[in-house]
Coordinates of C-alpha atoms in Angstrom, one line a residue:
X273 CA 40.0 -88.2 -24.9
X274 CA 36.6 -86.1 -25.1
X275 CA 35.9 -85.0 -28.6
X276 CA 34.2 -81.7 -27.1
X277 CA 34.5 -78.0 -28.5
X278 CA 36.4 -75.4 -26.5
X279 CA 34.1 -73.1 -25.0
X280 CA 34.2 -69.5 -26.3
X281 CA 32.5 -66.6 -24.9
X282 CA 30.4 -64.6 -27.7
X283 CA 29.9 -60.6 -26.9
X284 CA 26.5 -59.6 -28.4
X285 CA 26.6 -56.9 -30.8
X286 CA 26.0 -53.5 -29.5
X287 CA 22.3 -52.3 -30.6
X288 CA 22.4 -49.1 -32.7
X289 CA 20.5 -46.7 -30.7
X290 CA 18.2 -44.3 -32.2
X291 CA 18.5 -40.5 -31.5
X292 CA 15.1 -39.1 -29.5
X293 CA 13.6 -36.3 -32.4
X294 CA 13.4 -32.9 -30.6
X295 CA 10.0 -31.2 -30.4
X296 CA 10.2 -27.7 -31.5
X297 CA 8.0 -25.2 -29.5
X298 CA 5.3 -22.1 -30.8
X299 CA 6.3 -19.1 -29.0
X300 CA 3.8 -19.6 -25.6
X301 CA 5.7 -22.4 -25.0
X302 CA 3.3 -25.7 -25.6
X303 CA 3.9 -28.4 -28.3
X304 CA 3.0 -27.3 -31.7
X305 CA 3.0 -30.6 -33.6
X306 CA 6.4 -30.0 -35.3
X307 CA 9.2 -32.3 -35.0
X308 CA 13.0 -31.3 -35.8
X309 CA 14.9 -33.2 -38.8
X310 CA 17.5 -35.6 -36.5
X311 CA 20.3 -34.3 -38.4
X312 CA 19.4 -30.6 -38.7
X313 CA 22.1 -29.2 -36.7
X314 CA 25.4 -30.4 -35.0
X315 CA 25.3 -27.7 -31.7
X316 CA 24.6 -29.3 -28.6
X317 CA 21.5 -26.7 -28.4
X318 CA 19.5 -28.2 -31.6
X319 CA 20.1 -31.4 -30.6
X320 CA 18.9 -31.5 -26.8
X321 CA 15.5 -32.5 -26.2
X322 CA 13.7 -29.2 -25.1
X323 CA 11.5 -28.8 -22.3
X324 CA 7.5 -28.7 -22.6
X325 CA 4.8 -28.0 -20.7
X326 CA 1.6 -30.5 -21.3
X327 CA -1.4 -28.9 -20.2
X328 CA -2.9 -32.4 -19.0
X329 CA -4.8 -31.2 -15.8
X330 CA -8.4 -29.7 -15.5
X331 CA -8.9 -26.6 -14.6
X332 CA -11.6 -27.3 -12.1
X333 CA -10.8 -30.8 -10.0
X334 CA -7.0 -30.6 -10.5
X335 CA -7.1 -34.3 -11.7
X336 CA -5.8 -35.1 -15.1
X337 CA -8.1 -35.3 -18.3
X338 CA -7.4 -38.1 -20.2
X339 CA -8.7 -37.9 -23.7
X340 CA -12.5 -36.8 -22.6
X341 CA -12.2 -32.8 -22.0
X342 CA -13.8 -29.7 -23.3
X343 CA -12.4 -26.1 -23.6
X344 CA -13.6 -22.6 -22.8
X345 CA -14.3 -20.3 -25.8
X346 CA -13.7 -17.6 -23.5
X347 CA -11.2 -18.0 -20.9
X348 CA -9.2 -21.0 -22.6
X349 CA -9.2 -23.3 -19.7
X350 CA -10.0 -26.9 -19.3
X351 CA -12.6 -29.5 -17.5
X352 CA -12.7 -32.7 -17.7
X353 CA -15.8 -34.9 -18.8
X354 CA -17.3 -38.2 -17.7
X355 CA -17.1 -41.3 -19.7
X356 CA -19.3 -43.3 -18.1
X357 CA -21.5 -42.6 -15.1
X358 CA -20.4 -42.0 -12.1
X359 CA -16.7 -41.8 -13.0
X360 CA -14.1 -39.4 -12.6
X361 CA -14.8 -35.7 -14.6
X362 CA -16.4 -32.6 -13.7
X363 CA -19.3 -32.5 -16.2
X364 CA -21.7 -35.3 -15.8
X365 CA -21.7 -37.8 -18.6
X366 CA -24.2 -37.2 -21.5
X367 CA -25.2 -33.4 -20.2
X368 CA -23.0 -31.9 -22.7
X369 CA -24.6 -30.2 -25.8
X370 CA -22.2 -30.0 -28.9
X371 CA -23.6 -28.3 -30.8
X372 CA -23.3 -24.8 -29.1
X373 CA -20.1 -23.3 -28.0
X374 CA -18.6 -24.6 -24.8
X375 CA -18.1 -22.3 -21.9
X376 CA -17.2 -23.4 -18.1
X377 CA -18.5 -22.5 -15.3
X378 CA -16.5 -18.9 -15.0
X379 CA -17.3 -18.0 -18.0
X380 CA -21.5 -19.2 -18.8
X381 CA -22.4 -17.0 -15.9
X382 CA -20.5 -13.8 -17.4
X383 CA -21.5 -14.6 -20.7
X384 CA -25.5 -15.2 -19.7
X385 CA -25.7 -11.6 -18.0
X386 CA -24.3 -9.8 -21.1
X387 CA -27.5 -11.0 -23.4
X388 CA -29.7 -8.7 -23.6
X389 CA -32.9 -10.6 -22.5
X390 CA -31.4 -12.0 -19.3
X391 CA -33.2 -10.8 -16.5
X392 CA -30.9 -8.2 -13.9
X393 CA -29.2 -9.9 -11.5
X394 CA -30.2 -13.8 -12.9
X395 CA -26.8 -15.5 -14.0
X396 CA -28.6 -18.4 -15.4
X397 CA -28.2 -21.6 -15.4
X398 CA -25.1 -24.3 -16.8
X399 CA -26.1 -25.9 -19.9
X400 CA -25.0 -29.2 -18.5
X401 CA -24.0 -31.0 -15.6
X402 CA -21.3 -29.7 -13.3
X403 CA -20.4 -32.5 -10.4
X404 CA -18.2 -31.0 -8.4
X405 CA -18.7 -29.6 -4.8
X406 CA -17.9 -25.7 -5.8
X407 CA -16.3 -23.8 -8.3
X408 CA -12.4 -23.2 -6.9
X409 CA -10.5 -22.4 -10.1
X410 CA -7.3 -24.3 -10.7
X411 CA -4.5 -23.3 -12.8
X412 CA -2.2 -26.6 -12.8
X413 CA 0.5 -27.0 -14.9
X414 CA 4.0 -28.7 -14.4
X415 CA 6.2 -25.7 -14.9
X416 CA 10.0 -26.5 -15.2
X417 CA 11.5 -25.4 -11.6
X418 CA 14.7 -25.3 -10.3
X419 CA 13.8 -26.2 -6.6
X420 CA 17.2 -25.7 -4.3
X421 CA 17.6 -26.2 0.1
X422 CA 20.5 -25.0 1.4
X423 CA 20.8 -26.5 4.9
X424 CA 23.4 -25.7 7.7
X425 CA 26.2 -28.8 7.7
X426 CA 25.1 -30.3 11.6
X427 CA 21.9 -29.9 11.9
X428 CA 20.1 -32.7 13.3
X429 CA 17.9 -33.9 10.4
X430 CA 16.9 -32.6 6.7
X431 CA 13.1 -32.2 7.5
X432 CA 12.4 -29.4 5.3
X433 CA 14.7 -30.8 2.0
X434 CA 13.5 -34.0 2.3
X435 CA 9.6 -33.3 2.8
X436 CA 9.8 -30.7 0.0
X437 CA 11.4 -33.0 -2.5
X438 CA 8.5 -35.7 -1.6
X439 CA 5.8 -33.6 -2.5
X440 CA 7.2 -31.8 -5.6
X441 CA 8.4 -35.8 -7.1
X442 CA 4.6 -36.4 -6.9
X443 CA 3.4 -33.3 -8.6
X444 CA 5.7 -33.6 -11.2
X445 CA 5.5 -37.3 -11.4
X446 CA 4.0 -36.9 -15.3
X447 CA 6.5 -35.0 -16.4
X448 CA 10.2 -35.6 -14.4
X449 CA 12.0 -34.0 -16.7
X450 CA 10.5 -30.6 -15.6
X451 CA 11.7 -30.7 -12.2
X452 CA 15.3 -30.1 -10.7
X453 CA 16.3 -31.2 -7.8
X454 CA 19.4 -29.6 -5.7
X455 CA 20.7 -29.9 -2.3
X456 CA 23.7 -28.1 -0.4
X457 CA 25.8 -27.4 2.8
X458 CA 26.0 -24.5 4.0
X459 CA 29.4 -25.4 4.1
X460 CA 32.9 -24.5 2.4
X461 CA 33.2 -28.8 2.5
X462 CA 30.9 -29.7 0.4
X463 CA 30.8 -32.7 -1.7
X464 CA 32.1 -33.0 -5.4
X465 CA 28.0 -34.4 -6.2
X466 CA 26.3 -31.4 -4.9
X467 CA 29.1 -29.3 -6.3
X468 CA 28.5 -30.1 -9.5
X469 CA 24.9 -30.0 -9.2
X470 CA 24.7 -26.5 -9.7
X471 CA 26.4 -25.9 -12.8
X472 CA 24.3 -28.8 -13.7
X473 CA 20.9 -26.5 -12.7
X474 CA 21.8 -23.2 -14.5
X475 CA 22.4 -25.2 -17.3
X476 CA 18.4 -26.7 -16.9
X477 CA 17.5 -22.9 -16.1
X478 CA 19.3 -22.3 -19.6
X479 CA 17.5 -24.9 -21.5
X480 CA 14.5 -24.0 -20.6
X481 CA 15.1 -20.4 -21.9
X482 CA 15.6 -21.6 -24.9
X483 CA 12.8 -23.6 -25.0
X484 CA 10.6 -20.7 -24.6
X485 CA 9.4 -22.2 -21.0
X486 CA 11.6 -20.1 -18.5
X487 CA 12.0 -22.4 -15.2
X488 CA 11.2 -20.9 -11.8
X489 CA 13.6 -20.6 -9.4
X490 CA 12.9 -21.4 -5.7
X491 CA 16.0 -21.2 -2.8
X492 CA 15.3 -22.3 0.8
X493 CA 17.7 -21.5 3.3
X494 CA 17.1 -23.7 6.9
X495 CA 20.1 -22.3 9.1
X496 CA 20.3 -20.1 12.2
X497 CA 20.8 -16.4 12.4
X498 CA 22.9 -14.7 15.1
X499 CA 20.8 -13.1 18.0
X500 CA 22.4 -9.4 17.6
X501 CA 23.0 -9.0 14.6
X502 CA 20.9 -11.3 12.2
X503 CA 23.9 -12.7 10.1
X504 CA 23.3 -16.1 8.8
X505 CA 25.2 -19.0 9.9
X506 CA 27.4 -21.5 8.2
X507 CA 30.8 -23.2 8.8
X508 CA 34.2 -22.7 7.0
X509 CA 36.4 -26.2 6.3
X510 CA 37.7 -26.4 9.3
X511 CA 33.8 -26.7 10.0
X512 CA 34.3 -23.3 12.7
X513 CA 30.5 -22.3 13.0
X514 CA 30.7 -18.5 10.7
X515 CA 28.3 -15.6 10.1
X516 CA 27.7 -13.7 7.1
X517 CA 24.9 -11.2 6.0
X518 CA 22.1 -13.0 4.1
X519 CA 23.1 -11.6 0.1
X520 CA 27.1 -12.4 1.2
X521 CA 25.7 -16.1 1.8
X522 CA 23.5 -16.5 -1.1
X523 CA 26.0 -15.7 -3.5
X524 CA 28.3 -17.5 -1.8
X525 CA 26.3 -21.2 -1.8
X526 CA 24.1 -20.9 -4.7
X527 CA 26.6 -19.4 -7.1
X528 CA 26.7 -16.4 -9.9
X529 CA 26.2 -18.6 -12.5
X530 CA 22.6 -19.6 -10.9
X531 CA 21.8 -16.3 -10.3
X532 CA 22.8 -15.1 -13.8
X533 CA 20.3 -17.7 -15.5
X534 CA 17.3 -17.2 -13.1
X535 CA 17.9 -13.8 -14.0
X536 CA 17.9 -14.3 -17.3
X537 CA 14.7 -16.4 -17.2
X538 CA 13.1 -13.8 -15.2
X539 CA 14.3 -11.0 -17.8
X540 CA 12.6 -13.7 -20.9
X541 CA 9.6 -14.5 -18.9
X542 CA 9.0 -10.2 -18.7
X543 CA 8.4 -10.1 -22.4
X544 CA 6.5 -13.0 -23.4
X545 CA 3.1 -11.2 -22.9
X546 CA 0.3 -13.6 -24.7
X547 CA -2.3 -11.4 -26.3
X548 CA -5.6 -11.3 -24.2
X549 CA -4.0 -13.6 -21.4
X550 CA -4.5 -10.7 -19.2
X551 CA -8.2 -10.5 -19.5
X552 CA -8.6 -14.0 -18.4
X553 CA -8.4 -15.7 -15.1
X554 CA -6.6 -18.8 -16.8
X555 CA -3.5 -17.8 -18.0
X556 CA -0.6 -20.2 -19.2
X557 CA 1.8 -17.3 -20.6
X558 CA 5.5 -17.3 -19.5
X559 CA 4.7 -13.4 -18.3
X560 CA 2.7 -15.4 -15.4
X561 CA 3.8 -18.9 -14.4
X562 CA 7.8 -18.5 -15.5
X563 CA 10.8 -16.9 -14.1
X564 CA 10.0 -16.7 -11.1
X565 CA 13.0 -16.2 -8.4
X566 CA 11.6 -16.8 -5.0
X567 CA 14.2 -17.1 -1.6
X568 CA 12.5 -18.8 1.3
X569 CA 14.5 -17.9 5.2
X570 CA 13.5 -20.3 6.9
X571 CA 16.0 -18.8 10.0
X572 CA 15.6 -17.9 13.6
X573 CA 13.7 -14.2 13.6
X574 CA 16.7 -12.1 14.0
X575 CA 17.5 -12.2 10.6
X576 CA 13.9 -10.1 10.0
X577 CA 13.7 -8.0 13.1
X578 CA 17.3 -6.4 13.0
X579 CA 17.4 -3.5 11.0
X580 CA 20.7 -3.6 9.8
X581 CA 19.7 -7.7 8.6
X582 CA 16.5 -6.7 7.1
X583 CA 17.8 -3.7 5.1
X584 CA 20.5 -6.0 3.5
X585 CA 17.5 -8.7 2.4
X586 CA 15.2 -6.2 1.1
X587 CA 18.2 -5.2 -1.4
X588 CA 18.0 -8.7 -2.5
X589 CA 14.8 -7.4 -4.4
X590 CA 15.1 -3.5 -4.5
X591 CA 16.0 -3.1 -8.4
X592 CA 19.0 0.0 -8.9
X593 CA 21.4 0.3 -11.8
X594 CA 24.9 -0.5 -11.3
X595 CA 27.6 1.3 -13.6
X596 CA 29.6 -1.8 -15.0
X597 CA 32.5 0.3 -17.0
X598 CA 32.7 3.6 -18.6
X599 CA 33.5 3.8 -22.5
X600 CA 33.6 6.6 -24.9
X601 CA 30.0 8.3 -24.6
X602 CA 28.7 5.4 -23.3
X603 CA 27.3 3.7 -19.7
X604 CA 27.2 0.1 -19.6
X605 CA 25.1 -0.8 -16.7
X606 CA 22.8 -3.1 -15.2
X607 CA 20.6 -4.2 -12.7
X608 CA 21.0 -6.1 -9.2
X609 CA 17.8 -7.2 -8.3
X610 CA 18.4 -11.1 -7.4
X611 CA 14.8 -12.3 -6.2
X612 CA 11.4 -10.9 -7.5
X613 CA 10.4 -12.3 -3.6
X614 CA 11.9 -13.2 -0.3
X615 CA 9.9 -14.8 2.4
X616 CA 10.9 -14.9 6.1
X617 CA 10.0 -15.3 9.6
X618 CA 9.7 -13.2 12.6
X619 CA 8.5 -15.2 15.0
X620 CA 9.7 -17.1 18.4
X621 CA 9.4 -20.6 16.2
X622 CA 11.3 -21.7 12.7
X623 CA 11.8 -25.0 13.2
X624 CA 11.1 -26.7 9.6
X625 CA 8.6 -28.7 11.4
X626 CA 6.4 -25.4 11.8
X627 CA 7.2 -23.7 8.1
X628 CA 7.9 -26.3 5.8
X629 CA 3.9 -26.2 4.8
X630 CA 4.2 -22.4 4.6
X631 CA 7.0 -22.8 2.5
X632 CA 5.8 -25.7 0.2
X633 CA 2.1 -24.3 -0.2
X634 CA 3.5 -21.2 -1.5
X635 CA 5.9 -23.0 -3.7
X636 CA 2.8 -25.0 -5.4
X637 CA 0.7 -21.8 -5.9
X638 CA 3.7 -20.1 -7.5
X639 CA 5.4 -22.6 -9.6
X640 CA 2.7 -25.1 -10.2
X641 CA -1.0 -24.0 -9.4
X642 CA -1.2 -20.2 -10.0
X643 CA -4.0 -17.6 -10.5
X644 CA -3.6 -15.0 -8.7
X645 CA -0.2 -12.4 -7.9
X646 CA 2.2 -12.5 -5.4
X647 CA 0.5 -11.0 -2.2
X648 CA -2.6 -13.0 -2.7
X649 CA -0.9 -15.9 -2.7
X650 CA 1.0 -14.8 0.5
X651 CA -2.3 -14.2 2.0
X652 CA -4.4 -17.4 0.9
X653 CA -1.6 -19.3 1.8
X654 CA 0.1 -17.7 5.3
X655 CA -3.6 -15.9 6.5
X656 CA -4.7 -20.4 6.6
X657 CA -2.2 -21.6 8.7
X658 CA -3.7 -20.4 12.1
X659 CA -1.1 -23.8 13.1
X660 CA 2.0 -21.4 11.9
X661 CA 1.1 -17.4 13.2
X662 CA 0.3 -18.9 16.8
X663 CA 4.5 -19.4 17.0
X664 CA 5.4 -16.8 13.9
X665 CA 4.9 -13.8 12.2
X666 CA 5.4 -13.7 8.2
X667 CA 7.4 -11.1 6.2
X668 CA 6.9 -11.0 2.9
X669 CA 9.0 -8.6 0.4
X670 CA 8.4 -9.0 -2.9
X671 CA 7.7 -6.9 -6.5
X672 CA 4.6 -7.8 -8.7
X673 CA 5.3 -8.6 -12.4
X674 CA 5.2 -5.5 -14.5
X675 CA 6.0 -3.3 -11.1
X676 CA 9.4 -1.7 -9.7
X677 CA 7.8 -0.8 -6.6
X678 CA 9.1 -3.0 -3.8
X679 CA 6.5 -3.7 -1.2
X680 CA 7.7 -5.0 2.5
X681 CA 4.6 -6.4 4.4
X682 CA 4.4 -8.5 7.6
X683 CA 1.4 -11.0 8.6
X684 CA 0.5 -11.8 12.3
X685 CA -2.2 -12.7 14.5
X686 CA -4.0 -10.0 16.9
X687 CA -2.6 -12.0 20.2
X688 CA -3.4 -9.4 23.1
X689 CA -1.9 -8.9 26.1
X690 CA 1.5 -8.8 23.7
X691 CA 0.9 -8.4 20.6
X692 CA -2.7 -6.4 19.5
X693 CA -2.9 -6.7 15.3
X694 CA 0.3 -8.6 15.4
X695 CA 2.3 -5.2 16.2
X696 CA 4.8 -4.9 19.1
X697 CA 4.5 -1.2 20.5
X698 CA 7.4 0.3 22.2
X699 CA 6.7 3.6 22.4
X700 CA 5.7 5.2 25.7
X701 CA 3.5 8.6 26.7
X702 CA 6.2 9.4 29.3
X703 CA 9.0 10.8 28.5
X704 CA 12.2 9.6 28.6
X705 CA 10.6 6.6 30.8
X706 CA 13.4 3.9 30.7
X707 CA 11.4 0.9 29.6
X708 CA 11.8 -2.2 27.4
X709 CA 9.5 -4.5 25.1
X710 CA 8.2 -6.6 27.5
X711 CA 7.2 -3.8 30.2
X712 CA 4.1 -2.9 27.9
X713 CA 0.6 -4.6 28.1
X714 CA -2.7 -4.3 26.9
X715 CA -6.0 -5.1 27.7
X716 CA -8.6 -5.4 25.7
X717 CA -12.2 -5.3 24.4
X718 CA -12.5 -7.3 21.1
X719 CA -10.4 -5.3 18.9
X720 CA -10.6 -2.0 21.2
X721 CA -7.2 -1.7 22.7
X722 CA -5.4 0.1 25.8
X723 CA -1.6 -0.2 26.7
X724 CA 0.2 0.1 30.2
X725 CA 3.4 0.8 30.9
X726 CA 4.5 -1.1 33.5
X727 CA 7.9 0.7 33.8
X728 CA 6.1 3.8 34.9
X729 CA 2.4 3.3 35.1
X730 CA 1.5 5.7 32.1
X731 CA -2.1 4.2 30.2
X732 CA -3.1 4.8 27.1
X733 CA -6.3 5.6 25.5
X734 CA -8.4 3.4 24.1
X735 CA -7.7 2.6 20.7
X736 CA -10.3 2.2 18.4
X737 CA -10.9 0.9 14.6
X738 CA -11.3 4.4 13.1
X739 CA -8.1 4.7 14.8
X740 CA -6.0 1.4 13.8
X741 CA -7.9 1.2 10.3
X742 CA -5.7 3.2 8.5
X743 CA -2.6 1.4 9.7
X744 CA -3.4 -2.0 9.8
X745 CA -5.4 -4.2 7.9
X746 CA -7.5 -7.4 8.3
X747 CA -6.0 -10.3 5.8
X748 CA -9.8 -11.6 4.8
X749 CA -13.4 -11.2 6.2
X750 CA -13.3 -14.8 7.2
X751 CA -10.2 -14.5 9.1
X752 CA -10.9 -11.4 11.8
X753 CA -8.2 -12.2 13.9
X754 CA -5.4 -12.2 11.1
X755 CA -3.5 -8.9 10.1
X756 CA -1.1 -7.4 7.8
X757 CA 0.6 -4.0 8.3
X758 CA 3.9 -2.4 6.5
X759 CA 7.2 -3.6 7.8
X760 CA 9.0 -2.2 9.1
X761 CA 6.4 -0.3 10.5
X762 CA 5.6 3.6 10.6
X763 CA 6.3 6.2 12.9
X764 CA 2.6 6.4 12.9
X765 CA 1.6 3.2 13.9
X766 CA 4.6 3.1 16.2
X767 CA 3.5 5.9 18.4
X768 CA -0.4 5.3 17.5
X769 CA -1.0 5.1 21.5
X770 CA 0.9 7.7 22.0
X771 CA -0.5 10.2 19.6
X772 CA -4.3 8.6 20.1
X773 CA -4.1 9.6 24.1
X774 CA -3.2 12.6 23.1
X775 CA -5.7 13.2 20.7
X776 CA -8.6 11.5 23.5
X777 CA -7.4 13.9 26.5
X778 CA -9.6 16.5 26.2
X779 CA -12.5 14.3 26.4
X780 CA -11.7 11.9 28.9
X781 CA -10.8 9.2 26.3
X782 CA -7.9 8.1 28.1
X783 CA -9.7 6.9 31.0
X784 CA -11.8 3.7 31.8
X785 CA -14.7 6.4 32.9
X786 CA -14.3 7.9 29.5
X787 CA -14.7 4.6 27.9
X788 CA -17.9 3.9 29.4
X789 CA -19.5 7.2 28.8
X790 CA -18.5 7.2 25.2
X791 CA -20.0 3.4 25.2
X792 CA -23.0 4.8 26.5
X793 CA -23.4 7.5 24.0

């Protein structure tokens, strides 16, 4: 017989893991240097690791810094510096004096036409080296954000959720723990994993509150909207196609408890105004980059256009006080406002294919890259995508930080013989003339403008820029064929035809004989 050992199996001993130490945060929400004692408290909210945000990007090129960067005295921002020749940074290597106080290239201008000896109209030159191709300023920072896509259960492909998620897993590749992914059905079957994902996201939206870092919300919606009455689509378990207005479906799929703690973010995010951030371009205060509750539509145009449909999105943003319960002497109330701005589409083409860069350039100006306010992002971001207005119109309904004033503003291309400015006229100079939308066209000469009714042969006057200028707007200098206008529109520039032949009839206006004598004049 073999003399040899039974064999035994031997379990390793399980390693002693060592709790991660907390980093406690200042009040503007960056790293201060202090650590937390790993012991200090037994609630779950000492104990988490808190949410920071590392300002690790230039101001200037958008690439990270490294260790080799210099700061603004003025403004606060950052640009990177060359370490060895011809390598990445925005200030050339060896350029830089030390010994004087650094400013970028914002700020040396300003500050070389306040001395007193600097010649009027001379801003100087940089005290060093500047590389890059122009001066675009950059505000880069990886923000916690909650980013959610609601999609309709059925549809052929997730374009728009999966394209989004691609590019916002890059930007936030430094810094995962920042960024929150969630995905739903628009469907009353959906799946224990995404169910429990959103719990699971006001519960990040809460943890960033607390660290002083309130997230940014962002919503996308891809479903249909019903042609008559601009409900949104979705399907019930027995997966029977449904229709509900755009708030009923909101609250519906993304859930109160969401809401509640974007709304609470947005409510923290209000007060945490950093002292002087306001006089600088460069500003890394919660008041600006957090908080944020954006809803994207990206519907069929219906869901804009109806009246009924519209009305019940802009109260999505409208702000009014809601009487919760009486008590003795005493109102308890509060306010409904859901999103600070909702984003839509009017046009003949939503297809993600055609929106989803509208929809993720606006979400990187907002929530990672931002210096400027709402509208100006709209329009630096919508007002470029020639690609997207030649198929859609824009509607934009938002409320500026600090403001109660809900502004409703619609984007479109001048697109003559249909559409001059990117308005749709309807109104007729005959009366009761039984016509319909697509009995009107114009002709034009450059942005001069006559209508014809072709229901009843009545022609306008032409329609000049004294006449238009008040009611509708070019987006930018460099984009002349781009224009903005209130939505819904006026009574004004609804009847502006109408009103403008009348005005033009005792002068031949309204005539092509006119036309050419006042050319001629």
């Amino acid at each position: 017989m073999s003399n040899s050992r039974p064999l035994t199996l031997r379990i390793p001993a399980r390693k002693k893991l060592k709790r991660k130490r907390s980093v406690a945060l200042s009040d503007d929400g960056c790293n201060d240097g202090r650590k937390t004692s790993d012991n200090a408290s037994e609630s779950p909210e000492s104990s988490e690791p808190q949410l920071t945000v590392e300002k690790e990007f230039c101001n200037f090129c958008g690439d990270h810094m490294g260790d080799q960067f210099n700061q603004c005295v003025d403004c606060g921002g950052y640009m990177c510096e060359q370490k060895v020749p011809d390598g990445p940074g925005c200030i050339w290597v060896g350029t830089l004096d030390r010994k004087i106080p650094f400013r970028c290239i914002v700020c040396e201008p300003r500050h070389w036409r306040k001395m007193a000896d600097a010649p009027k109209g001379d801003d100087g030159c940089l005290p060093y080296g500047f590389t890059g191709y122009g001066g675009r300023k950059r505000s880069k920072l990886t923000w916690p954000m909650v980013l959610a896509t609601f999609t309709l259960a059925g549809l052929p492909d997730k374009y728009m959720q999966k394209s989004l998620w691609c590019d916002f897993e890059v930007q936030y590749m430094s810094q995962k723990q920042n960024l929150f992914l969630l995905k739903g059905n628009l469907s009353e079957n959906t799946n224990k994993k995404d169910a429990d994902a959103l719990p699971r996201g006001a519960e990040f939206i809460a943890r960033s509150v607390r660290s002083n870092v309130p997230a940014n919300t962002f919503i996308v919606i891809d479903t249909h909207s019903e042609e008559r009455t601009g409900r949104l689509q979705w399907t019930d378990r027995a997966r029977r196609p449904m229709n509900s207005p755009a708030s009923e479906v909101v609250h519906k799929f993304v859930g109160q408890p969401l809401l509640e703690q974007a709304k609470g973010a947005a409510v923290q995010a209000r007060l945490c105004i950093q002292p002087g951030s306001a006089r600088s371009w460069y500003d890394g205060s919660p008041f600006s980059r957090g908080g944020w509750r954006v809803l994207f539509l990206a519907t069929c145009a219906p869901v804009m256009r109806i009246g009924e449909s519209f009305a019940d999105v802009r109260g999505l943003v409208e702000r009014y006080v809601i009487c919760c319960c009486w008590d003795v002497g005493d109102v308890k109330q509060r306010t409904s406002d859901v999103f600070d701005f909702v984003l839509g589409f009017a046009g003949s083409s939503t297809i993600p294919t055609q929106v989803k860069n509208a929809v993720g350039r606006v979400i990187e100006r907002l929530g990672v890259d931002k210096t400027m306010g709402l509208w100006d992002t709209v329009m630096s971001v919508v007002g470029q995508d020639l690609h997207l207005l030649e198929v859609n119109s824009v509607v934009a309904i938002f409320k500026e930080r600090g403001s109660t004033e809900v502004l409703s503003r619609k984007i479109a291309r001048h697109a003559p013989p249909m559409r001059p400015w990117g308005v749709e006229f309807r109104a007729c100079g005959t009366p009761n003339c039984d016509r319909t939308t697509f009995d009107f066209y114009v002709q034009n000469d450059g942005y001069d403008v006559r209508m014809t009714c072709r229901a009843c042969g009545w022609k306008s006057a032409w329609v000049k820029e004294r006449h238009w200028g008040h009611h509708v707007f070019r987006l930018d200098n460099t984009l002349p064929t781009v224009f903005w206008h209130s939505y819904p529109p006026s009574d004004a520039l609804k009847t502006l035809f109408v009103e403008t032949s009348k005005g033009n009839a005792k002068d031949g206006g309204g005539t092509a004989e006119g036309k050419v004598r006042k050319h001629q004049q």
